[in-house]
Amino acid sequence: METKDISKAVIKRLPRYYRYLGELLEEHVERISSNDLSKKMHVTASQIRQDLNNFGGFGQQGYGYNVKYLYKEIGKILGLDTVHPMIILGAGNLGQALANYSDFEKRGFKLVGIFDINPVLEGMAVRGIEIQMLSDLPFFLKETQVDIAILTLPKNKAKEMANILVENGIKAIWNFAHIDLDTPEDVIVENVHLSESLMALSYNIRQYRQEHDK
Amino acid sequence: METKDISKAVIKRLPRYYRYLGELLEEHVERISSNDLSKKMHVTASQIRQDLNNFGGFGQQGYGYNVKYLYKEIGKILGLDTVHPMIILGAGNLGQALANYSDFEKRGFKLVGIFDINPVLEGMAVRGIEIQMLSDLPFFLKETQVDIAILTLPKNKAKEMANILVENGIKAIWNFAHIDLDTPEDVIVENVHLSESLMALSYNIRQYRQEHDK
């Protein structure tokens, strides 16, 4: 399937389609019209048709979408039909919380290593995976295929670590450190900046109060 | 300051300005030109000028921006000049990780309660705050001012909990449950859908491999 030249906006919406189709599957729904899907997802039916047409359609006039088929095809587009070995760098609270998220593994995101700088943590296990020292990381990366590195280190260590990852061939970084990483163009960085998300909330709270005090 | 009719895109960029200005402050930089800020942030200088003009400018021709002043003003726009009491609903791994994030408190996001359904956790403390039972939540909300509720519950419980929150006057929800909440228009929901962020990474890994196998 050819999926180049798809706009970023469409790609951002795909995981949401995937989630809703997964819910429909759980409810044993076999097919759904774009109108019904539209009501469920609070987007217009024409947007749904347009989005899915990017990938060759999937829908049939008068029949709607085959839920199972569409779920599987979107899964393929999202790369969920292969296993992605991941490592976590930073075994603090957030790192351990992510390590304990068993839902990721169900979608093929398989944790294969956890690293930290704190010697107290060495050898402790999270979900059966022993925490190793960050100094052992380059050797580990030579021996083990890793698709995704999760950065849950403090921001002052994150930049240096990103460089080490890039030098060792890592092409995808899930960055939770509150900093922008400078990486080469062929390295994909997906940022989760939690405090910026909180600030968006507080901005909206302020707006709400201003409007209601008037 | 009048901040209505600002586009969502600008608002989304404000926390990033705030972060960079904070870093400049830490480095004792007193003023910066839009050109220098532009190089640092990898956005065009004209975008910076345009964005900040929405709030009345702040910059002076030939002088640049006063870092401390601009940091403070953007902080005000983002509502960071007031304390926002928060509660966490769901004291699992992620809930506890967020509770332990001391950085939030520095910006005025003050944790005042943690709730869970699991009686084993009752009375356990995270950062000095005792975990209470979710059944006590309505009473707690009547007695305590809460600006933000953080939902770190499994998705099958999140919807019901959102209803309880709305009934008890909560206007801002930070939702980590992998589900879209149906809330009234005057309730602000900021979603952090971690698995969708991961899927964006795996999509890009797949694209990268397709292009490099060619």
Short mmCIF file of C-alpha atoms in Angstrom, two decimals:
data_model
loop_
_atom_site.label_atom_id
_atom_site.label_comp_id
_atom_site.label_asym_id
_atom_site.label_seq_id
_atom_site.Cartn_x
_atom_site.Cartn_y
_atom_site.Cartn_z
CA MET A 1 0.00 0.00 0.00
CA GLU A 2 1.36 3.41 -0.92
CA THR A 3 1.10 5.83 1.97
CA LYS A 4 3.47 8.59 0.99
CA ASP A 5 2.42 12.22 0.69
CA ILE A 6 -0.25 11.81 3.33
CA SER A 7 -0.68 15.02 5.30
CA LYS A 8 0.51 15.11 8.88
CA ALA A 9 -2.98 16.02 10.02
CA VAL A 10 -4.39 12.79 8.59
CA ILE A 11 -1.65 10.74 10.19
CA LYS A 12 -2.36 12.37 13.53
CA ARG A 13 -5.98 11.26 13.22
CA LEU A 14 -5.23 7.64 12.32
CA PRO A 15 -4.56 6.39 15.87
CA ARG A 16 -7.95 7.79 16.87
CA TYR A 17 -9.67 5.86 14.07
CA TYR A 18 -7.74 2.82 15.19
CA ARG A 19 -8.95 3.27 18.76
CA TYR A 20 -12.60 3.67 17.80
CA LEU A 21 -12.50 0.69 15.44
CA GLY A 22 -10.91 -1.35 18.23
CA GLU A 23 -13.80 -0.41 20.52
CA LEU A 24 -16.31 -1.41 17.83
CA LEU A 25 -14.55 -4.74 17.44
CA GLU A 26 -14.82 -5.32 21.18
CA GLU A 27 -18.55 -4.65 20.87
CA HIS A 28 -18.68 -7.22 18.01
CA VAL A 29 -19.75 -4.61 15.46
CA GLU A 30 -18.98 -6.00 12.00
CA ARG A 31 -19.61 -3.00 9.81
CA ILE A 32 -20.30 0.70 10.24
CA SER A 33 -21.33 3.51 7.91
CA SER A 34 -19.27 6.67 7.76
CA ASN A 35 -22.32 8.48 9.18
CA ASP A 36 -22.48 6.28 12.27
CA LEU A 37 -18.72 6.45 12.76
CA SER A 38 -18.97 10.20 12.35
CA LYS A 39 -21.52 10.51 15.17
CA LYS A 40 -19.42 8.34 17.45
CA MET A 41 -16.21 10.25 16.80
CA HIS A 42 -17.66 13.77 16.57
CA VAL A 43 -16.08 14.45 13.18
CA THR A 44 -17.94 14.94 9.92
CA ALA A 45 -18.69 11.93 7.73
CA SER A 46 -17.04 13.65 4.81
CA GLN A 47 -13.82 14.05 6.79
CA ILE A 48 -13.86 10.34 7.57
CA ARG A 49 -14.41 9.45 3.90
CA GLN A 50 -11.70 11.87 2.84
CA ASP A 51 -9.20 10.61 5.42
CA LEU A 52 -9.72 6.96 4.60
CA ASN A 53 -9.66 7.62 0.87
CA ASN A 54 -6.00 8.51 1.29
CA PHE A 55 -5.38 4.83 1.79
CA GLY A 56 -7.50 3.62 -1.07
CA GLY A 57 -10.93 3.88 0.48
CA PHE A 58 -11.94 0.66 2.29
CA GLY A 59 -15.61 1.67 2.20
CA GLN A 60 -18.30 0.38 -0.12
CA GLN A 61 -21.32 2.43 -1.12
CA GLY A 62 -24.36 1.20 0.75
CA TYR A 63 -22.38 -1.18 2.90
CA GLY A 64 -20.10 1.02 4.94
CA TYR A 65 -16.81 -0.07 6.39
CA ASN A 66 -15.86 -3.58 7.36
CA VAL A 67 -14.68 -2.90 10.93
CA LYS A 68 -12.27 -5.80 11.31
CA TYR A 69 -10.66 -5.24 7.92
CA LEU A 70 -10.32 -1.48 8.41
CA TYR A 71 -8.89 -1.95 11.92
CA LYS A 72 -6.29 -4.35 10.57
CA GLU A 73 -5.36 -2.15 7.60
CA ILE A 74 -4.98 0.99 9.71
CA GLY A 75 -2.93 -1.07 12.14
CA LYS A 76 -0.60 -1.96 9.26
CA ILE A 77 -0.32 1.65 8.15
CA LEU A 78 0.59 2.57 11.72
CA GLY A 79 3.27 -0.11 11.75
CA LEU A 80 1.48 -2.11 14.44
CA ASP A 81 1.90 -5.40 12.59
CA THR A 82 5.53 -5.63 13.64
CA VAL A 83 7.16 -5.83 17.05
CA HIS A 84 9.00 -2.68 18.15
CA PRO A 85 11.66 -3.34 20.81
CA MET A 86 11.91 -0.37 23.19
CA ILE A 87 14.22 0.74 25.95
CA ILE A 88 13.53 3.19 28.77
CA LEU A 89 16.26 5.60 29.81
CA GLY A 90 15.57 6.90 33.30
CA ALA A 91 13.99 4.53 35.80
CA GLY A 92 12.41 7.22 37.97
CA ASN A 93 8.69 7.41 38.67
CA LEU A 94 7.65 8.13 35.12
CA GLY A 95 10.05 5.60 33.59
CA GLN A 96 8.78 2.89 35.92
CA ALA A 97 5.16 3.85 35.27
CA LEU A 98 5.72 3.50 31.51
CA ALA A 99 7.56 0.21 32.05
CA ASN A 100 4.51 -1.09 33.89
CA TYR A 101 2.08 -0.14 31.11
CA SER A 102 1.21 -3.57 29.79
CA ASP A 103 -1.08 -2.09 27.11
CA PHE A 104 1.90 -1.04 25.01
CA GLU A 105 3.09 -4.61 24.69
CA LYS A 106 -0.29 -5.73 23.38
CA ARG A 107 0.28 -3.43 20.39
CA GLY A 108 3.77 -4.77 19.73
CA PHE A 109 5.79 -2.24 21.73
CA LYS A 110 8.04 -4.60 23.65
CA LEU A 111 10.22 -3.35 26.47
CA VAL A 112 13.67 -4.94 26.25
CA GLY A 113 15.75 -2.78 28.58
CA ILE A 114 15.64 -0.18 31.35
CA PHE A 115 18.60 2.01 32.18
CA ASP A 116 19.42 4.53 34.88
CA ILE A 117 22.39 6.35 36.31
CA ASN A 118 21.58 5.63 39.95
CA PRO A 119 23.57 2.61 41.25
CA VAL A 120 20.93 1.98 43.94
CA LEU A 121 18.56 0.85 41.19
CA GLU A 122 21.02 -1.53 39.50
CA GLY A 123 19.64 -5.06 39.29
CA MET A 124 16.17 -4.08 40.53
CA ALA A 125 13.56 -5.45 38.16
CA VAL A 126 10.46 -3.86 36.65
CA ARG A 127 8.10 -6.37 35.03
CA GLY A 128 10.92 -8.89 34.95
CA ILE A 129 13.39 -6.54 33.28
CA GLU A 130 16.50 -5.68 35.28
CA ILE A 131 17.53 -2.06 35.51
CA GLN A 132 21.00 -1.63 34.02
CA MET A 133 23.46 1.24 34.30
CA LEU A 134 23.47 3.85 31.54
CA SER A 135 27.19 3.28 31.06
CA ASP A 136 26.31 -0.17 29.71
CA LEU A 137 23.95 1.28 27.09
CA PRO A 138 26.33 1.53 24.08
CA PHE A 139 27.33 -2.11 24.50
CA PHE A 140 23.66 -3.13 24.88
CA LEU A 141 22.74 -1.31 21.67
CA LYS A 142 25.42 -3.15 19.75
CA GLU A 143 24.03 -6.50 20.84
CA THR A 144 20.29 -5.80 20.75
CA GLN A 145 17.90 -4.46 18.14
CA VAL A 146 16.10 -1.44 19.55
CA ASP A 147 13.51 0.54 17.56
CA ILE A 148 12.43 3.11 20.13
CA ALA A 149 14.24 4.80 23.02
CA ILE A 150 12.05 6.39 25.69
CA LEU A 151 13.70 9.36 27.39
CA THR A 152 12.45 9.92 30.92
CA LEU A 153 15.63 11.54 32.18
CA PRO A 154 15.90 15.02 33.69
CA LYS A 155 16.34 17.66 31.01
CA ASN A 156 19.97 18.38 31.84
CA LYS A 157 20.88 14.78 30.95
CA ALA A 158 18.50 14.29 28.05
CA LYS A 159 20.49 16.12 25.37
CA GLU A 160 23.70 14.20 26.02
CA MET A 161 21.76 10.93 26.07
CA ALA A 162 20.06 11.77 22.76
CA ASN A 163 23.51 12.16 21.20
CA ILE A 164 24.62 8.76 22.50
CA LEU A 165 21.42 7.21 21.11
CA VAL A 166 21.92 8.78 17.69
CA GLU A 167 25.57 7.68 17.58
CA ASN A 168 24.41 4.14 18.26
CA GLY A 169 21.91 4.07 15.44
CA ILE A 170 18.61 4.76 17.24
CA LYS A 171 16.11 6.27 14.79
CA ALA A 172 13.11 6.93 17.04
CA ILE A 173 13.00 8.75 20.38
CA TRP A 174 9.94 9.19 22.59
CA ASN A 175 10.98 12.23 24.58
CA PHE A 176 9.42 13.08 27.95
CA ALA A 177 12.23 15.42 29.00
CA HIS A 178 11.12 19.03 29.07
CA ILE A 179 13.50 20.09 26.35
CA ASP A 180 13.73 20.06 22.54
CA LEU A 181 16.31 17.60 21.24
CA ASP A 182 18.69 18.49 18.42
CA THR A 183 18.73 15.35 16.32
CA PRO A 184 19.58 14.64 12.67
CA GLU A 185 16.73 14.71 10.18
CA ASP A 186 16.45 10.95 9.89
CA VAL A 187 15.79 10.55 13.62
CA ILE A 188 12.15 10.83 14.59
CA VAL A 189 11.37 12.50 17.90
CA GLU A 190 7.91 12.43 19.41
CA ASN A 191 7.66 14.80 22.36
CA VAL A 192 5.35 14.43 25.33
CA HIS A 193 5.77 17.69 27.16
CA LEU A 194 3.52 17.20 30.15
CA SER A 195 3.94 20.63 31.67
CA GLU A 196 3.01 22.30 28.39
CA SER A 197 -0.18 20.30 28.36
CA LEU A 198 -0.89 21.48 31.92
CA MET A 199 -0.25 25.09 30.89
CA ALA A 200 -2.82 24.76 28.11
CA LEU A 201 -5.30 23.82 30.84
CA SER A 202 -4.41 26.74 33.05
CA TYR A 203 -4.63 29.11 30.07
CA ASN A 204 -8.16 27.88 29.47
CA ILE A 205 -9.11 28.15 33.13
CA ARG A 206 -7.96 31.76 33.08
CA GLN A 207 -9.96 32.47 29.91
CA TYR A 208 -13.05 30.84 31.38
CA ARG A 209 -12.82 32.92 34.54
CA GLN A 210 -12.27 36.15 32.62
CA GLU A 211 -15.35 35.51 30.53
CA HIS A 212 -17.52 34.58 33.48
CA ASP A 213 -16.42 37.44 35.68
CA LYS A 214 -17.54 39.92 33.06
CA MET B 1 -4.56 42.45 29.01
CA GLU B 2 -7.03 41.39 26.34
CA THR B 3 -6.23 37.91 25.07
CA LYS B 4 -9.44 36.88 23.35
CA ASP B 5 -9.60 35.78 19.73
CA ILE B 6 -6.07 34.42 19.81
CA SER B 7 -5.76 31.43 17.53
CA LYS B 8 -5.34 28.00 19.08
CA ALA B 9 -2.07 27.55 17.23
CA VAL B 10 -0.58 30.60 18.95
CA ILE B 11 -1.75 29.41 22.34
CA LYS B 12 -0.20 26.01 21.73
CA ARG B 13 3.13 27.72 21.08
CA LEU B 14 3.07 29.93 24.20
CA PRO B 15 4.29 27.26 26.66
CA ARG B 16 7.27 26.68 24.40
CA TYR B 17 8.14 30.41 24.44
CA TYR B 18 7.73 30.29 28.18
CA ARG B 19 10.13 27.37 28.44
CA TYR B 20 12.82 28.99 26.28
CA LEU B 21 12.54 32.29 28.12
CA GLY B 22 12.85 30.40 31.41
CA GLU B 23 16.07 28.80 30.14
CA LEU B 24 17.41 32.21 29.10
CA LEU B 25 16.61 33.57 32.55
CA GLU B 26 18.54 30.71 34.12
CA GLU B 27 21.48 31.67 31.91
CA HIS B 28 21.11 35.29 33.15
CA VAL B 29 20.31 36.59 29.67
CA GLU B 30 18.59 39.98 30.06
CA ARG B 31 17.42 40.64 26.54
CA ILE B 32 17.22 38.82 23.24
CA SER B 33 16.42 39.83 19.67
CA SER B 34 13.70 38.00 17.77
CA ASN B 35 16.46 36.80 15.43
CA ASP B 36 18.45 35.16 18.21
CA LEU B 37 15.33 33.70 19.78
CA SER B 38 14.37 32.42 16.35
CA LYS B 39 17.67 30.56 15.93
CA LYS B 40 17.34 29.01 19.37
CA MET B 41 13.76 27.86 18.86
CA HIS B 42 13.99 26.88 15.19
CA VAL B 43 11.05 29.05 14.17
CA THR B 44 11.19 32.12 11.97
CA ALA B 45 11.76 35.52 13.54
CA SER B 46 8.66 36.82 11.82
CA GLN B 47 6.56 34.10 13.44
CA ILE B 48 7.91 35.08 16.82
CA ARG B 49 7.12 38.76 16.21
CA GLN B 50 3.67 37.88 14.91
CA ASP B 51 2.88 35.57 17.82
CA LEU B 52 3.99 38.01 20.47
CA ASN B 53 2.24 40.91 18.74
CA ASN B 54 -1.02 39.18 19.64
CA PHE B 55 -0.37 40.22 23.19
CA GLY B 56 0.64 43.77 22.46
CA GLY B 57 4.18 43.22 21.29
CA PHE B 58 6.68 43.41 24.18
CA GLY B 59 9.56 44.01 21.78
CA GLN B 60 11.30 47.28 21.04
CA GLN B 61 12.97 48.05 17.73
CA GLY B 62 16.72 47.77 18.11
CA TYR B 63 16.50 46.49 21.67
CA GLY B 64 14.78 43.15 21.37
CA TYR B 65 12.79 41.50 24.12
CA ASN B 66 13.30 41.99 27.81
CA VAL B 67 13.56 38.34 28.84
CA LYS B 68 12.37 38.68 32.42
CA TYR B 69 9.43 40.89 31.53
CA LEU B 70 8.33 38.70 28.62
CA TYR B 71 8.66 35.54 30.73
CA LYS B 72 6.49 37.07 33.42
CA GLU B 73 3.86 38.35 30.98
CA ILE B 74 3.55 35.05 29.13
CA GLY B 75 3.31 33.34 32.51
CA LYS B 76 0.35 35.60 33.33
CA ILE B 77 -1.32 34.85 29.99
CA LEU B 78 -0.90 31.15 30.72
CA GLY B 79 -2.49 31.60 34.13
CA LEU B 80 0.69 30.67 35.96
CA ASP B 81 0.46 33.62 38.34
CA THR B 82 -2.23 31.86 40.36
CA VAL B 83 -2.20 28.60 42.30
CA HIS B 84 -4.20 25.77 40.71
CA PRO B 85 -5.24 23.10 43.21
CA MET B 86 -5.28 19.67 41.54
CA ILE B 87 -6.46 16.18 42.42
CA ILE B 88 -5.35 12.87 40.93
CA LEU B 89 -7.95 10.17 40.33
CA GLY B 90 -6.25 6.82 40.03
CA ALA B 91 -3.21 6.15 42.23
CA GLY B 92 -1.66 3.52 39.97
CA ASN B 93 1.80 3.82 38.49
CA LEU B 94 1.07 6.81 36.32
CA GLY B 95 -0.97 8.60 38.99
CA GLN B 96 1.81 8.17 41.51
CA ALA B 97 4.44 9.25 38.99
CA LEU B 98 2.50 12.47 38.33
CA ALA B 99 2.00 12.99 42.07
CA ASN B 100 5.76 12.81 42.50
CA TYR B 101 6.47 15.39 39.81
CA SER B 102 7.62 18.29 41.94
CA ASP B 103 8.12 20.53 38.90
CA PHE B 104 4.38 21.07 38.56
CA GLU B 105 4.16 22.61 42.00
CA LYS B 106 6.88 25.13 41.14
CA ARG B 107 4.54 26.50 38.47
CA GLY B 108 1.57 26.74 40.82
CA PHE B 109 -0.04 23.37 40.15
CA LYS B 110 -0.59 22.19 43.68
CA LEU B 111 -1.66 18.65 44.42
CA VAL B 112 -4.33 18.62 47.14
CA GLY B 113 -5.76 15.12 46.89
CA ILE B 114 -5.22 11.62 45.50
CA PHE B 115 -8.05 9.13 45.10
CA ASP B 116 -8.33 5.49 44.17
CA ILE B 117 -10.82 2.66 44.29
CA ASN B 118 -8.41 0.09 45.72
CA PRO B 119 -8.81 -0.20 49.53
CA VAL B 120 -5.24 -1.51 49.83
CA LEU B 121 -3.99 1.98 48.95
CA GLU B 122 -6.20 3.83 51.46
CA GLY B 123 -4.14 5.93 53.83
CA MET B 124 -0.88 5.38 51.95
CA ALA B 125 0.79 8.72 51.32
CA VAL B 126 2.45 10.12 48.19
CA ARG B 127 4.52 13.25 48.85
CA GLY B 128 2.70 13.65 52.15
CA ILE B 129 -0.77 13.41 50.63
CA GLU B 130 -2.89 10.49 51.79
CA ILE B 131 -4.66 8.40 49.20
CA GLN B 132 -8.41 8.55 49.79
CA MET B 133 -11.19 6.38 48.44
CA LEU B 134 -13.03 7.57 45.33
CA SER B 135 -16.33 7.25 47.20
CA ASP B 136 -15.20 10.19 49.35
CA LEU B 137 -14.61 12.39 46.31
CA PRO B 138 -18.00 14.22 46.12
CA PHE B 139 -17.71 15.24 49.77
CA PHE B 140 -14.10 16.33 49.26
CA LEU B 141 -15.08 18.50 46.29
CA LYS B 142 -17.74 20.26 48.36
CA GLU B 143 -15.18 21.20 51.00
CA THR B 144 -12.13 21.94 48.85
CA GLN B 145 -11.48 24.21 45.89
CA VAL B 146 -10.14 22.13 43.02
CA ASP B 147 -9.22 23.63 39.63
CA ILE B 148 -7.93 20.58 37.80
CA ALA B 149 -8.77 16.88 38.03
CA ILE B 150 -6.19 14.47 36.62
CA LEU B 151 -7.72 11.25 35.30
CA THR B 152 -5.32 8.32 35.44
CA LEU B 153 -8.01 5.67 35.75
CA PRO B 154 -8.55 2.76 33.35
CA LYS B 155 -10.74 3.75 30.41
CA ASN B 156 -13.76 1.75 31.57
CA LYS B 157 -13.95 3.89 34.73
CA ALA B 158 -12.94 7.21 33.25
CA LYS B 159 -16.26 8.16 31.67
CA GLU B 160 -18.28 7.62 34.83
CA MET B 161 -15.70 9.53 36.84
CA ALA B 162 -15.80 12.45 34.39
CA ASN B 163 -19.55 12.68 34.96
CA ILE B 164 -19.07 12.80 38.72
CA LEU B 165 -16.44 15.52 38.31
CA VAL B 166 -18.69 17.62 36.08
CA GLU B 167 -21.64 17.23 38.50
CA ASN B 168 -19.40 18.51 41.25
CA GLY B 169 -18.34 21.63 39.39
CA ILE B 170 -14.92 20.66 38.01
CA LYS B 171 -14.16 22.75 34.90
CA ALA B 172 -10.80 21.33 33.82
CA ILE B 173 -9.82 17.70 33.31
CA TRP B 174 -6.37 16.41 32.38
CA ASN B 175 -7.25 13.09 30.83
CA PHE B 176 -4.74 10.25 30.53
CA ALA B 177 -7.39 7.56 30.03
CA HIS B 178 -7.34 6.19 26.49
CA ILE B 179 -10.83 7.42 25.69
CA ASP B 180 -12.58 10.62 24.62
CA LEU B 181 -14.69 12.14 27.36
CA ASP B 182 -18.16 13.53 26.69
CA THR B 183 -18.23 16.70 28.71
CA PRO B 184 -20.28 19.90 28.52
CA GLU B 185 -18.84 22.76 26.49
CA ASP B 186 -17.73 24.76 29.50
CA VAL B 187 -15.53 21.93 30.76
CA ILE B 188 -12.00 21.95 29.34
CA VAL B 189 -10.42 18.58 28.65
CA GLU B 190 -6.76 18.24 27.77
CA ASN B 191 -5.96 14.73 26.57
CA VAL B 192 -2.64 12.97 26.88
CA HIS B 193 -3.12 9.83 24.84
CA LEU B 194 0.21 8.10 25.29
CA SER B 195 -0.43 5.15 23.01
CA GLU B 196 -1.42 7.47 20.16
CA SER B 197 1.87 9.25 20.55
CA LEU B 198 3.65 5.88 20.37
CA MET B 199 1.70 4.97 17.23
CA ALA B 200 2.89 8.17 15.56
CA LEU B 201 6.43 6.93 16.22
CA SER B 202 5.78 3.49 14.79
CA TYR B 203 4.12 5.05 11.73
CA ASN B 204 7.27 7.05 11.13
CA ILE B 205 9.54 4.06 11.68
CA ARG B 206 7.56 2.17 9.05
CA GLN B 207 7.82 5.10 6.61
CA TYR B 208 11.54 5.41 7.20
CA ARG B 209 12.11 1.72 6.51
CA GLN B 210 9.96 1.76 3.38
CA GLU B 211 11.95 4.66 2.00
CA HIS B 212 15.30 3.14 2.85
CA ASP B 213 14.50 -0.29 1.51
CA LYS B 214 13.74 1.16 -1.86
#
